[in-house]
Amino acid sequence: MRAWDLLLTEANAATMAGDGYGIIDNASIGIAAGNIAWIGATAEMPPASARKTRSMEGRWLTPALIDCHTHLVFAGNRAAEFEQRLQGASYETIARAGGGIMSTVNATRAADAGTLLAQAWTRLSHLKKEGSATLEIKSGYGLNIETEIRLLEVARGLAAESGMTVSTTFLGAHAIPVEYRGKADDYIDLVCREMLPAIRERQLADAVDAYCEPIAFSAEQVARVFEKASSLGLPVKLHADQLCNSGGAELAAAFGALSADHLEYTDDQGVKALADAGTVAVLLPGAFLTLGETTQPPVDALRDAGVPIAIATDCNPGTSPVCSIRTTMTLATSLFRLTPAECLAGVTRNAARALGLDDRGTLEAGKRADLAAWDIGHPQELSYWIGTNELAELYIGGERHIP
Ligand code: NIG
Ligand code: FE
């Protein structure tokens, strides 16, 4: 007879295994040592004993949600700049005038770790309250060794305090800091020769990202960062083709990137490259909305080519002041015409893949018991309601965190 720590009964499960929702009616889930030991229709459950049994009373169970692209750790905000943009200034103009990312860099450099942690905690708590157990956090608002290390340490600290998994990403190549203005190649030298080795040595980053755009770094400069990251054994991902087609998708694919993110301007060649490389397309509707973009990512082409699609908040003070993964799901349906099933896959199965985490994202035996229970009648509701929260319970590694 099997011995489980916890048995959840009377659930409806959207396992997200396979292509669609992977629905199991009247499901039970046995949990042992933090993992799913068994899941299936209750009528087929093998003989088992559990230290604790809990009825889900007909609630829906899904994998806990995963936000695979955030810039959650920063100081201050850019509400004033948001207002300037509403009056007609463009993101590029503000960035070139020394505002934009650099204004957040100035505020972030001046903030100590405690302040950064407290401000990020509020944002992380919103994500957790909505059923997230895993999130990615990028650095990139330090742009010097000391502050980049501080940001990544704060991200690790958030994981320790919240019990969530935080996948950290070094985004040193996010913008050219003022002290390197006109000397982007010298800054890339600093990223490659000093920052990356220091961060690797401290094991502070799980991956490396870069911003490939005319207002940031060229494909050649990003390639140098990616070569160094690869030589240090760190996987890469890329902010690609957000404001124009700069060949970002092909560049990401050429390095076997985990993901290529944004992709509004990616063309057919870029889509094919992603498909061939098995790179996940991460779509960021919050940034699309906030920037008032009109060019949509090539969703049909990505679908047709079989590129896995994830969606994420892109939580950041400049282009996506969004701390809600549920709102992001709704935005992805209305702005990008993803189906509710694609949205849920985009914050579970495909988001896990975008982070290179193969131990989560679906409800299957052997996966982590990161589960969300919802007061809904069907999982399509998760991409339907706006501003509500139907989360009833959240389990992380088999432990109940909410309520
Ligand atoms: O994902 N593109 C660069 N990174 C962010 C924007 C950061 C900022 O404006 O502060 C993004 O859109
Ligand atoms: Fe981003």
Coordinates of C-alpha atoms and ligand atoms in Angstrom, one line a residue:
M1 CA 0.0 0.0 0.0
R2 CA 1.3 3.5 -0.9
A3 CA 2.0 5.9 2.0
W4 CA 1.4 9.6 1.2
D5 CA 1.8 12.8 3.3
L6 CA -1.4 14.4 1.9
L7 CA -4.3 13.2 -0.2
L8 CA -6.4 15.8 -2.0
T9 CA -9.8 14.5 -3.0
E10 CA -13.0 15.6 -4.8
A11 CA -11.1 17.9 -7.2
N12 CA -11.5 18.7 -10.8
A13 CA -8.0 18.8 -12.3
A14 CA -6.6 20.7 -15.2
T15 CA -3.3 18.9 -15.4
M16 CA -2.0 20.9 -18.4
A17 CA -0.1 17.7 -19.4
G18 CA -0.3 17.2 -23.2
D19 CA -1.8 19.9 -25.4
G20 CA -5.0 21.3 -23.9
Y21 CA -6.2 21.5 -20.3
G22 CA -5.8 17.7 -19.6
I23 CA -8.9 17.6 -17.6
I24 CA -9.6 14.9 -15.0
D25 CA -13.1 15.0 -13.4
N26 CA -13.4 13.9 -9.8
A27 CA -9.7 13.7 -9.4
S28 CA -7.5 12.8 -6.4
I29 CA -3.9 13.7 -5.9
G30 CA -1.5 11.9 -3.5
I31 CA 1.5 13.9 -2.4
A32 CA 4.7 12.6 -0.8
A33 CA 8.0 14.3 -0.1
G34 CA 6.8 17.5 -1.8
N35 CA 6.0 15.8 -5.1
I36 CA 2.9 14.5 -6.8
A37 CA 3.0 10.7 -6.1
W38 CA -0.2 9.9 -7.9
I39 CA -2.9 11.8 -9.8
G40 CA -5.9 10.4 -11.5
A41 CA -9.7 9.7 -11.4
T42 CA -10.7 8.8 -7.8
A43 CA -12.3 5.6 -9.1
E44 CA -8.9 4.4 -10.3
M45 CA -6.9 5.3 -7.1
P46 CA -4.6 2.5 -5.9
P47 CA -4.8 1.4 -2.3
A48 CA -3.1 4.1 -0.3
S49 CA -2.8 5.6 3.2
A50 CA -2.3 9.3 3.8
R51 CA -1.3 11.1 6.9
K52 CA -3.8 13.8 6.0
T53 CA -6.8 13.9 3.6
R54 CA -8.4 17.1 2.4
S55 CA -11.5 17.5 0.3
M56 CA -11.3 20.1 -2.5
E57 CA -15.1 20.2 -2.5
G58 CA -15.3 20.2 -6.3
R59 CA -12.8 23.1 -6.7
W60 CA -10.5 23.1 -9.8
L61 CA -6.8 22.2 -9.3
T62 CA -4.2 23.5 -11.7
P63 CA -0.4 23.7 -11.5
A64 CA 0.6 26.7 -9.4
L65 CA 1.2 29.7 -11.7
I66 CA 4.7 30.7 -13.0
D67 CA 5.7 34.2 -13.9
C68 CA 8.7 33.7 -16.2
H69 CA 9.7 37.3 -16.9
T70 CA 9.8 40.0 -14.3
H71 CA 12.1 42.9 -13.3
L72 CA 10.6 42.8 -9.8
V73 CA 13.5 44.3 -7.8
F74 CA 13.9 48.1 -8.3
A75 CA 13.4 51.3 -6.4
G76 CA 11.0 54.1 -7.1
N77 CA 8.6 54.2 -9.9
R78 CA 8.1 56.0 -13.2
A79 CA 4.5 57.3 -12.9
A80 CA 5.6 60.8 -14.0
E81 CA 7.2 59.4 -17.1
F82 CA 4.0 57.4 -17.8
E83 CA 2.2 60.7 -17.8
Q84 CA 4.7 62.3 -20.1
R85 CA 4.1 59.4 -22.5
L86 CA 0.3 59.9 -22.3
Q87 CA 1.0 63.5 -23.4
G88 CA 2.9 62.3 -26.5
A89 CA 6.5 61.6 -25.6
S90 CA 7.8 58.2 -26.8
Y91 CA 9.6 55.6 -24.8
E92 CA 12.6 56.0 -27.0
T93 CA 12.7 59.8 -26.7
I94 CA 12.6 59.6 -22.9
A95 CA 15.2 56.9 -22.8
R96 CA 17.6 58.8 -25.1
A97 CA 17.2 61.9 -22.9
G98 CA 18.6 59.9 -20.0
G99 CA 15.2 59.0 -18.4
G100 CA 13.6 55.6 -18.8
I101 CA 15.7 52.7 -17.6
M102 CA 18.4 55.1 -16.4
S103 CA 16.1 56.9 -14.0
T104 CA 15.3 53.6 -12.3
V105 CA 19.0 52.8 -12.3
N106 CA 19.7 56.0 -10.4
A107 CA 17.0 55.3 -7.8
T108 CA 18.0 51.6 -7.5
R109 CA 21.8 52.4 -7.0
A110 CA 20.8 54.7 -4.2
A111 CA 18.6 52.1 -2.4
D112 CA 20.0 49.7 0.2
A113 CA 19.1 45.9 0.1
G114 CA 16.5 46.3 2.8
T115 CA 14.6 49.0 0.9
L116 CA 14.8 47.0 -2.3
L117 CA 13.6 43.9 -0.6
A118 CA 10.7 45.6 1.1
Q119 CA 9.5 47.2 -2.1
A120 CA 9.8 44.0 -4.1
W121 CA 8.1 42.1 -1.4
T122 CA 4.8 44.0 -2.0
R123 CA 4.9 43.1 -5.7
L124 CA 5.9 39.5 -5.0
S125 CA 3.0 39.1 -2.6
H126 CA 0.5 40.2 -5.2
L127 CA 1.8 37.4 -7.5
K128 CA 1.7 34.8 -4.7
K129 CA -1.9 35.8 -3.6
E130 CA -3.0 35.0 -7.2
G131 CA -1.6 31.5 -7.1
S132 CA 2.1 31.9 -8.3
A133 CA 4.7 29.6 -6.7
T134 CA 7.5 30.4 -9.1
L135 CA 8.8 33.6 -10.6
E136 CA 11.7 34.8 -12.5
I137 CA 13.5 38.0 -11.4
K138 CA 16.0 39.9 -13.6
S139 CA 18.7 42.3 -12.4
G140 CA 19.5 45.2 -14.8
Y141 CA 18.7 48.3 -12.8
G142 CA 22.2 48.4 -11.3
L143 CA 24.5 48.3 -14.3
N144 CA 27.6 48.2 -12.0
I145 CA 29.0 45.2 -10.3
E146 CA 28.1 46.2 -6.8
T147 CA 24.4 47.0 -7.5
E148 CA 23.8 44.1 -9.9
I149 CA 25.1 41.8 -7.2
R150 CA 22.8 43.5 -4.7
L151 CA 19.7 43.0 -6.9
L152 CA 20.4 39.3 -7.4
E153 CA 21.1 38.8 -3.7
V154 CA 17.7 40.5 -2.9
A155 CA 16.0 38.2 -5.4
R156 CA 17.6 35.2 -3.7
G157 CA 16.4 36.6 -0.4
L158 CA 12.9 36.9 -1.6
A159 CA 12.9 33.2 -2.4
A160 CA 14.1 32.3 1.1
E161 CA 11.5 34.5 2.8
S162 CA 8.5 33.6 0.6
G163 CA 9.0 29.9 0.0
M164 CA 8.5 30.5 -3.7
T165 CA 11.0 29.5 -6.3
V166 CA 12.8 32.5 -7.7
S167 CA 14.8 31.9 -10.9
T168 CA 17.3 34.7 -11.1
T169 CA 18.6 36.3 -14.4
F170 CA 21.6 38.6 -14.8
L171 CA 20.6 41.4 -17.2
G172 CA 23.7 43.5 -17.1
A173 CA 23.2 44.3 -20.8
H174 CA 20.0 46.2 -20.2
A175 CA 21.1 49.8 -20.9
I176 CA 24.3 51.7 -21.4
P177 CA 24.9 53.4 -18.0
V178 CA 25.7 57.2 -18.1
E179 CA 29.3 56.6 -17.2
Y180 CA 29.7 54.6 -20.4
R181 CA 27.7 56.8 -22.7
G182 CA 29.2 56.6 -26.2
K183 CA 31.3 53.6 -25.1
A184 CA 28.9 50.7 -25.3
D185 CA 31.6 48.3 -26.3
D186 CA 33.6 49.1 -23.2
Y187 CA 30.5 48.5 -21.1
I188 CA 30.1 45.1 -22.8
D189 CA 33.7 44.4 -21.9
L190 CA 32.9 45.1 -18.3
V191 CA 29.8 42.8 -18.4
C192 CA 31.8 40.0 -20.0
R193 CA 35.2 40.3 -18.2
E194 CA 34.1 41.3 -14.7
M195 CA 30.4 41.2 -14.0
L196 CA 29.6 37.7 -15.5
P197 CA 32.5 35.9 -13.8
A198 CA 31.8 37.6 -10.4
I199 CA 28.1 36.7 -10.6
R200 CA 28.9 33.1 -11.7
E201 CA 31.4 32.7 -8.9
R202 CA 28.7 33.7 -6.4
Q203 CA 26.1 31.5 -8.1
L204 CA 23.7 34.4 -8.1
A205 CA 22.2 33.9 -11.6
D206 CA 20.4 31.0 -13.1
A207 CA 20.4 32.6 -16.6
V208 CA 21.6 35.6 -18.6
D209 CA 19.4 38.0 -20.5
A210 CA 20.1 41.1 -22.7
Y211 CA 18.2 43.9 -24.4
C212 CA 18.8 43.8 -28.1
E213 CA 17.3 47.1 -29.6
P214 CA 18.8 50.2 -31.2
I215 CA 18.3 52.1 -27.9
A216 CA 20.3 49.4 -26.1
F217 CA 22.7 46.8 -27.5
S218 CA 23.4 45.5 -31.0
A219 CA 23.2 41.9 -32.0
E220 CA 27.1 41.7 -32.1
Q221 CA 27.3 43.1 -28.5
V222 CA 24.6 40.7 -27.3
A223 CA 26.4 37.8 -29.0
R224 CA 29.6 38.7 -27.0
V225 CA 27.6 38.5 -23.7
F226 CA 26.0 35.2 -24.8
E227 CA 29.3 33.7 -25.7
K228 CA 30.7 34.5 -22.3
A229 CA 27.6 33.3 -20.6
S230 CA 27.7 30.0 -22.5
S231 CA 31.4 29.5 -21.7
L232 CA 30.4 29.8 -18.0
G233 CA 27.6 27.3 -18.4
L234 CA 24.8 29.8 -18.0
P235 CA 21.7 29.5 -20.2
V236 CA 20.6 32.6 -22.1
K237 CA 17.4 34.4 -23.0
L238 CA 16.7 37.6 -24.9
H239 CA 14.5 40.8 -24.9
A240 CA 14.0 40.5 -28.7
D241 CA 12.2 42.5 -31.4
Q242 CA 10.1 44.6 -29.0
L243 CA 10.4 48.0 -30.8
C244 CA 11.7 46.9 -34.2
N245 CA 12.9 43.8 -35.9
S246 CA 16.6 43.6 -35.0
G247 CA 17.0 39.9 -35.7
G248 CA 16.5 39.2 -32.0
A249 CA 14.6 35.9 -32.5
E250 CA 17.3 34.5 -34.8
L251 CA 20.0 35.6 -32.4
A252 CA 18.3 33.9 -29.4
A253 CA 17.8 30.8 -31.4
A254 CA 21.4 30.7 -32.6
F255 CA 22.5 30.4 -28.9
G256 CA 19.8 27.8 -28.1
A257 CA 18.2 30.4 -25.7
L258 CA 15.6 29.2 -23.2
S259 CA 13.3 31.9 -24.4
A260 CA 12.9 34.9 -26.7
D261 CA 10.7 37.6 -25.1
H262 CA 8.4 40.3 -26.5
L263 CA 8.7 39.4 -30.3
E264 CA 6.2 42.1 -31.6
Y265 CA 8.3 42.6 -34.7
T266 CA 9.6 39.1 -35.2
D267 CA 9.2 37.9 -38.9
D268 CA 8.7 34.4 -40.4
Q269 CA 12.4 33.7 -40.4
G270 CA 12.6 34.5 -36.7
V271 CA 9.6 32.3 -35.9
K272 CA 11.2 29.4 -37.9
A273 CA 14.5 29.9 -36.0
L274 CA 12.7 29.7 -32.7
A275 CA 10.8 26.6 -33.8
D276 CA 14.1 24.9 -34.9
A277 CA 15.9 25.8 -31.7
G278 CA 13.1 24.8 -29.4
T279 CA 13.2 28.3 -27.9
V280 CA 10.0 29.4 -26.0
A281 CA 8.3 32.6 -27.2
V282 CA 7.4 34.7 -24.1
L283 CA 4.7 37.2 -24.9
L284 CA 4.3 40.3 -22.6
P285 CA 0.9 41.9 -23.1
G286 CA 1.4 44.3 -20.2
A287 CA 4.2 46.0 -21.9
F288 CA 2.3 46.0 -25.2
L289 CA -0.7 47.7 -23.4
T290 CA 1.3 50.2 -21.4
L291 CA 3.4 51.3 -24.4
G292 CA 0.3 51.6 -26.6
E293 CA 1.8 49.3 -29.2
T294 CA -0.1 48.4 -32.3
T295 CA 2.1 45.8 -33.9
Q296 CA 1.2 42.4 -32.5
P297 CA 3.5 39.5 -32.0
P298 CA 3.1 36.9 -34.8
V299 CA 0.8 34.6 -32.7
D300 CA -0.6 32.6 -35.7
A301 CA 2.9 32.0 -37.1
L302 CA 4.2 30.9 -33.7
R303 CA 1.3 28.5 -33.3
D304 CA 1.6 27.1 -36.8
A305 CA 5.3 26.5 -36.3
G306 CA 4.7 24.8 -33.0
V307 CA 6.7 27.3 -30.9
P308 CA 5.7 26.9 -27.2
I309 CA 4.1 30.2 -26.1
A310 CA 4.5 31.5 -22.5
I311 CA 3.1 34.8 -21.2
A312 CA 4.4 36.8 -18.3
T313 CA 3.8 40.1 -16.5
D314 CA 7.2 41.8 -17.4
C315 CA 6.6 43.6 -14.1
N316 CA 8.8 46.7 -14.3
P317 CA 8.4 50.4 -13.6
G318 CA 8.8 51.6 -17.2
T319 CA 6.9 49.6 -19.6
S320 CA 4.7 47.2 -17.6
P321 CA 3.7 48.2 -14.1
V322 CA 1.8 45.0 -13.8
C323 CA 1.9 42.8 -10.7
S324 CA -1.0 40.5 -11.7
I325 CA -0.5 37.3 -13.6
R326 CA -4.2 36.8 -13.8
T327 CA -4.7 40.2 -15.5
T328 CA -1.8 39.3 -17.8
M329 CA -3.8 36.2 -18.9
T330 CA -6.8 38.2 -19.7
L331 CA -4.7 40.8 -21.6
A332 CA -3.2 38.0 -23.7
T333 CA -6.7 36.8 -24.8
S334 CA -8.0 40.3 -25.6
L335 CA -4.8 41.8 -27.1
F336 CA -3.1 38.8 -28.7
R337 CA -6.1 36.5 -29.2
L338 CA -4.6 33.6 -27.3
T339 CA -7.2 31.1 -26.2
P340 CA -7.8 30.7 -22.4
A341 CA -6.2 27.2 -22.6
E342 CA -3.1 28.8 -24.3
C343 CA -3.0 31.4 -21.6
L344 CA -3.1 28.8 -18.8
A345 CA -0.4 26.8 -20.6
G346 CA 1.5 30.0 -20.9
V347 CA 1.7 30.5 -17.2
T348 CA 2.3 26.8 -16.3
R349 CA 3.7 24.3 -18.7
N350 CA 5.4 26.6 -21.2
A351 CA 6.5 29.1 -18.5
A352 CA 8.3 26.2 -16.7
R353 CA 10.0 25.4 -20.0
A354 CA 11.0 29.0 -20.5
L355 CA 12.9 28.8 -17.2
G356 CA 14.4 25.4 -17.9
L357 CA 12.5 23.9 -15.0
D358 CA 11.3 20.5 -16.0
D359 CA 10.1 19.5 -12.5
R360 CA 6.9 21.7 -12.6
G361 CA 4.3 23.3 -14.8
T362 CA 2.0 20.2 -15.1
L363 CA 0.1 18.0 -12.6
E364 CA 1.8 14.6 -13.2
A365 CA 3.3 12.0 -11.0
G366 CA 6.9 12.9 -10.2
K367 CA 6.4 16.7 -10.6
R368 CA 6.6 19.1 -7.7
A369 CA 3.4 19.5 -5.7
D370 CA 3.0 23.2 -6.6
L371 CA -0.8 23.4 -6.9
A372 CA -3.4 26.1 -7.0
A373 CA -7.1 25.4 -6.1
W374 CA -9.7 27.7 -7.6
D375 CA -13.3 28.5 -6.9
I376 CA -14.4 28.4 -10.6
G377 CA -16.7 26.3 -12.8
H378 CA -14.1 25.9 -15.6
P379 CA -10.5 26.9 -16.1
Q380 CA -11.4 29.2 -19.0
E381 CA -12.6 31.6 -16.2
L382 CA -9.0 32.2 -15.2
S383 CA -8.6 34.3 -18.4
Y384 CA -12.0 35.8 -18.2
W385 CA -12.6 37.7 -14.9
I386 CA -10.8 40.9 -14.5
G387 CA -9.7 42.2 -11.1
T388 CA -11.1 39.2 -9.1
N389 CA -9.2 36.5 -7.3
E390 CA -10.7 33.0 -7.3
L391 CA -7.7 31.4 -5.6
A392 CA -8.9 29.2 -2.8
E393 CA -5.6 27.4 -1.8
L394 CA -2.0 27.4 -2.8
Y395 CA 0.4 24.5 -2.2
I396 CA 4.2 24.9 -2.7
G397 CA 6.2 21.7 -2.6
G398 CA 3.2 20.0 -0.9
E399 CA 3.0 22.6 1.9
R400 CA -0.1 24.8 2.1
H401 CA 0.8 28.5 1.9
I402 CA -2.6 29.9 1.3
P403 CA -4.9 30.3 3.2
Ligands
NIG1 O1 10.9 44.4 -20.6 N1 13.1 46.3 -22.4 C1 13.7 46.4 -21.4 N2 13.2 46.0 -20.3 C2 11.9 46.3 -19.9 C3 11.7 47.7 -19.7 C4 12.5 48.2 -18.6 C5 12.2 49.7 -18.2 O2 11.7 50.5 -19.0 O3 12.5 50.0 -17.1 C6 10.9 45.6 -20.7 O4 10.0 46.2 -21.4
FE2 FE 11.4 42.8 -19.7

